[in-house]
Coordinates of C-alpha atoms in Angstrom, one line a residue:
A1 CA -6.2 -63.2 44.6
A2 CA -4.8 -65.5 42.0
T3 CA -1.7 -66.6 44.3
G4 CA -2.5 -66.0 47.5
F5 CA 0.9 -64.3 48.3
E6 CA 0.7 -61.0 50.4
K7 CA 1.2 -57.8 48.3
W8 CA 1.1 -55.4 51.3
V9 CA -0.3 -54.7 55.1
F10 CA -1.8 -51.6 56.1
N11 CA -2.0 -50.8 59.6
P12 CA -4.7 -48.0 60.6
Y13 CA -3.5 -47.8 64.3
A14 CA 0.6 -47.7 63.2
N15 CA 0.6 -44.0 64.7
G16 CA -2.1 -44.7 67.7
N17 CA -5.4 -43.5 67.8
K18 CA -6.8 -39.8 68.3
Y19 CA -9.9 -40.9 69.7
P20 CA -11.8 -43.8 72.1
I21 CA -11.9 -46.8 70.2
V22 CA -15.4 -48.6 69.9
A23 CA -16.4 -52.1 70.2
N24 CA -12.6 -53.1 71.0
G25 CA -11.6 -52.2 67.8
V26 CA -13.8 -54.8 65.8
N27 CA -13.6 -54.4 61.7
R28 CA -15.9 -56.2 59.8
G29 CA -14.1 -55.3 56.5
V30 CA -13.5 -52.8 53.6
A31 CA -15.0 -51.7 50.6
Y32 CA -13.5 -51.5 47.1
W33 CA -14.1 -48.6 44.6
T34 CA -12.7 -47.8 41.1
D35 CA -13.2 -45.1 38.4
G36 CA -11.5 -47.0 35.8
F37 CA -8.3 -45.6 36.6
K38 CA -8.1 -45.3 40.4
K39 CA -8.1 -48.3 42.4
R40 CA -9.3 -47.8 46.3
I41 CA -9.8 -49.4 49.2
F42 CA -12.0 -47.9 52.1
L43 CA -11.6 -48.7 55.6
G44 CA -13.5 -47.4 58.4
T45 CA -11.8 -47.5 61.8
A46 CA -13.0 -47.7 65.6
D47 CA -11.5 -44.5 66.1
G48 CA -13.9 -42.9 63.7
R49 CA -12.0 -42.1 60.6
L50 CA -12.3 -43.1 57.0
I51 CA -9.3 -43.9 55.2
S52 CA -8.4 -44.4 51.5
I53 CA -5.8 -46.7 50.4
N54 CA -4.4 -47.5 46.8
A55 CA -5.2 -50.9 46.1
D56 CA -2.3 -51.4 44.4
S57 CA 0.7 -50.5 46.7
G58 CA -1.1 -50.5 50.2
L59 CA -0.2 -46.9 50.7
V60 CA -2.4 -43.9 52.0
D61 CA -4.0 -42.3 49.1
S62 CA -3.4 -38.6 50.2
S63 CA -5.6 -37.4 47.2
F64 CA -8.6 -38.4 49.5
G65 CA -9.5 -36.3 52.7
E66 CA -6.7 -34.6 54.4
N67 CA -3.4 -37.0 53.7
G68 CA -5.8 -40.0 52.7
E69 CA -8.2 -40.0 55.5
V70 CA -11.4 -38.1 56.8
D71 CA -12.0 -37.6 60.5
L72 CA -15.7 -38.4 60.6
R73 CA -16.2 -36.5 63.9
K74 CA -15.6 -33.5 61.6
G75 CA -18.8 -31.7 60.7
M76 CA -20.9 -33.0 63.4
D77 CA -23.6 -30.8 65.2
R78 CA -21.7 -31.5 68.8
D79 CA -18.6 -32.3 70.3
V80 CA -18.2 -36.2 70.5
S81 CA -14.6 -36.2 70.7
K82 CA -14.8 -37.6 74.2
L83 CA -17.2 -40.3 73.3
G84 CA -17.3 -43.6 71.7
Y85 CA -17.7 -43.1 67.9
G86 CA -16.2 -45.7 65.2
V87 CA -17.1 -47.6 62.3
T88 CA -17.3 -51.3 62.9
S89 CA -18.8 -52.3 59.9
A90 CA -17.5 -52.5 55.9
P91 CA -18.0 -49.0 54.1
V92 CA -20.4 -49.3 51.0
T93 CA -19.8 -48.1 47.7
Y94 CA -22.0 -47.0 44.7
K95 CA -21.1 -44.9 41.9
N96 CA -18.8 -42.1 43.5
L97 CA -20.1 -42.2 46.9
V98 CA -18.9 -44.1 50.1
F99 CA -21.0 -44.6 52.6
V100 CA -20.4 -45.1 56.6
G101 CA -22.4 -46.2 59.6
M102 CA -21.1 -45.9 63.1
S103 CA -21.0 -47.6 66.5
E104 CA -21.1 -45.7 69.7
G105 CA -22.5 -46.0 73.2
E106 CA -25.6 -47.6 74.0
G107 CA -25.8 -47.2 77.5
P108 CA -27.8 -44.2 79.5
E109 CA -25.2 -41.9 79.3
P110 CA -24.8 -39.1 76.5
A111 CA -24.1 -41.0 73.1
A112 CA -22.8 -39.8 69.7
P113 CA -25.4 -40.0 66.9
G114 CA -26.0 -43.2 64.8
D115 CA -26.3 -41.5 61.3
I116 CA -25.7 -42.4 58.1
S117 CA -22.8 -40.3 55.8
A118 CA -22.4 -40.7 52.5
F119 CA -18.8 -39.3 51.3
D120 CA -17.5 -38.3 47.6
A121 CA -15.1 -41.5 46.9
K122 CA -12.6 -39.1 44.8
T123 CA -12.4 -36.4 47.5
G124 CA -13.7 -37.4 50.8
E125 CA -15.9 -34.6 50.8
R126 CA -19.1 -34.8 53.2
K127 CA -22.3 -35.1 50.5
W128 CA -25.1 -35.7 53.1
T129 CA -25.9 -36.9 56.5
F130 CA -29.2 -38.7 57.2
H131 CA -30.2 -38.4 60.9
T132 CA -31.5 -41.7 62.3
V133 CA -32.8 -39.3 65.2
P134 CA -34.6 -36.7 63.2
R135 CA -33.4 -33.1 63.9
P136 CA -36.3 -30.0 64.3
G137 CA -37.5 -29.6 60.8
E138 CA -37.0 -33.2 59.9
Y139 CA -39.8 -35.9 59.6
G140 CA -40.7 -37.5 62.7
N141 CA -38.7 -35.1 64.9
N142 CA -41.8 -34.2 66.5
E143 CA -42.4 -37.6 67.8
W144 CA -39.6 -37.0 70.6
E145 CA -41.2 -35.3 72.9
N146 CA -39.6 -32.6 75.4
E147 CA -36.6 -32.3 73.4
S148 CA -35.8 -36.0 74.1
W149 CA -33.7 -36.2 70.6
V150 CA -31.2 -34.1 71.9
D151 CA -27.6 -35.7 73.3
R152 CA -29.4 -39.0 72.0
G153 CA -27.1 -41.9 70.4
G154 CA -27.9 -45.2 69.2
A155 CA -30.5 -45.9 66.6
N156 CA -27.0 -46.5 64.1
P157 CA -26.5 -49.0 61.5
W158 CA -23.6 -50.9 63.1
S159 CA -24.0 -53.8 61.4
G160 CA -23.8 -52.6 57.7
F161 CA -25.5 -51.7 54.7
T162 CA -26.8 -53.5 51.7
V163 CA -27.4 -51.2 48.3
D164 CA -30.1 -51.9 45.7
Q165 CA -27.6 -50.6 42.6
K166 CA -30.7 -51.1 40.3
N167 CA -32.5 -48.6 42.2
G168 CA -29.9 -46.4 43.9
I169 CA -31.6 -47.0 47.4
L170 CA -29.1 -47.5 50.3
F171 CA -30.7 -50.2 53.1
G172 CA -29.3 -49.9 56.8
G173 CA -30.6 -51.9 59.6
L174 CA -30.6 -49.6 63.1
G175 CA -30.4 -50.4 66.7
S176 CA -32.4 -48.9 68.9
A177 CA -32.0 -45.3 70.2
T178 CA -29.9 -44.9 73.7
F179 CA -31.0 -46.0 76.4
D180 CA -31.0 -49.2 75.0
F181 CA -33.4 -51.1 77.7
Y182 CA -35.3 -47.9 78.6
G183 CA -38.7 -49.1 79.3

């Protein structure tokens, strides 16, 4: 930042992509995190990965996730491997957590869930998931009549987050649940 000269370049698609890309590969930014020793840049990709990059070298930080990345499709309660499911806005960090929201299909066809997930910023371990369309036993699920919550997508924070650092509250505006224009 002091000189404006490029230190390194990182291309998350240098080896191709494993899954379909959402929103034509749009990426609205990255997040920075440090514990005072390690300095990381977190990048969410439009094909559904969270990558940790060493902020000094620009190399993938292999101590995070599996060889420096987390496959955001792993640990889902259904198979979304053939569906659009990716990060289009910058991840957000708070203390030792990194939060990601997803972008996915919003049409009448089945879509991936728009859940919000938190990962350990040091290890890449998924710490929690907030289901934006509640599952059975979660508050509000009874409002989804006739099992309409099943295979429902959308209700996603594709536009990003804000963190209230003082109170430890994550805010994310949600889009409509699929089908976007039903009714």
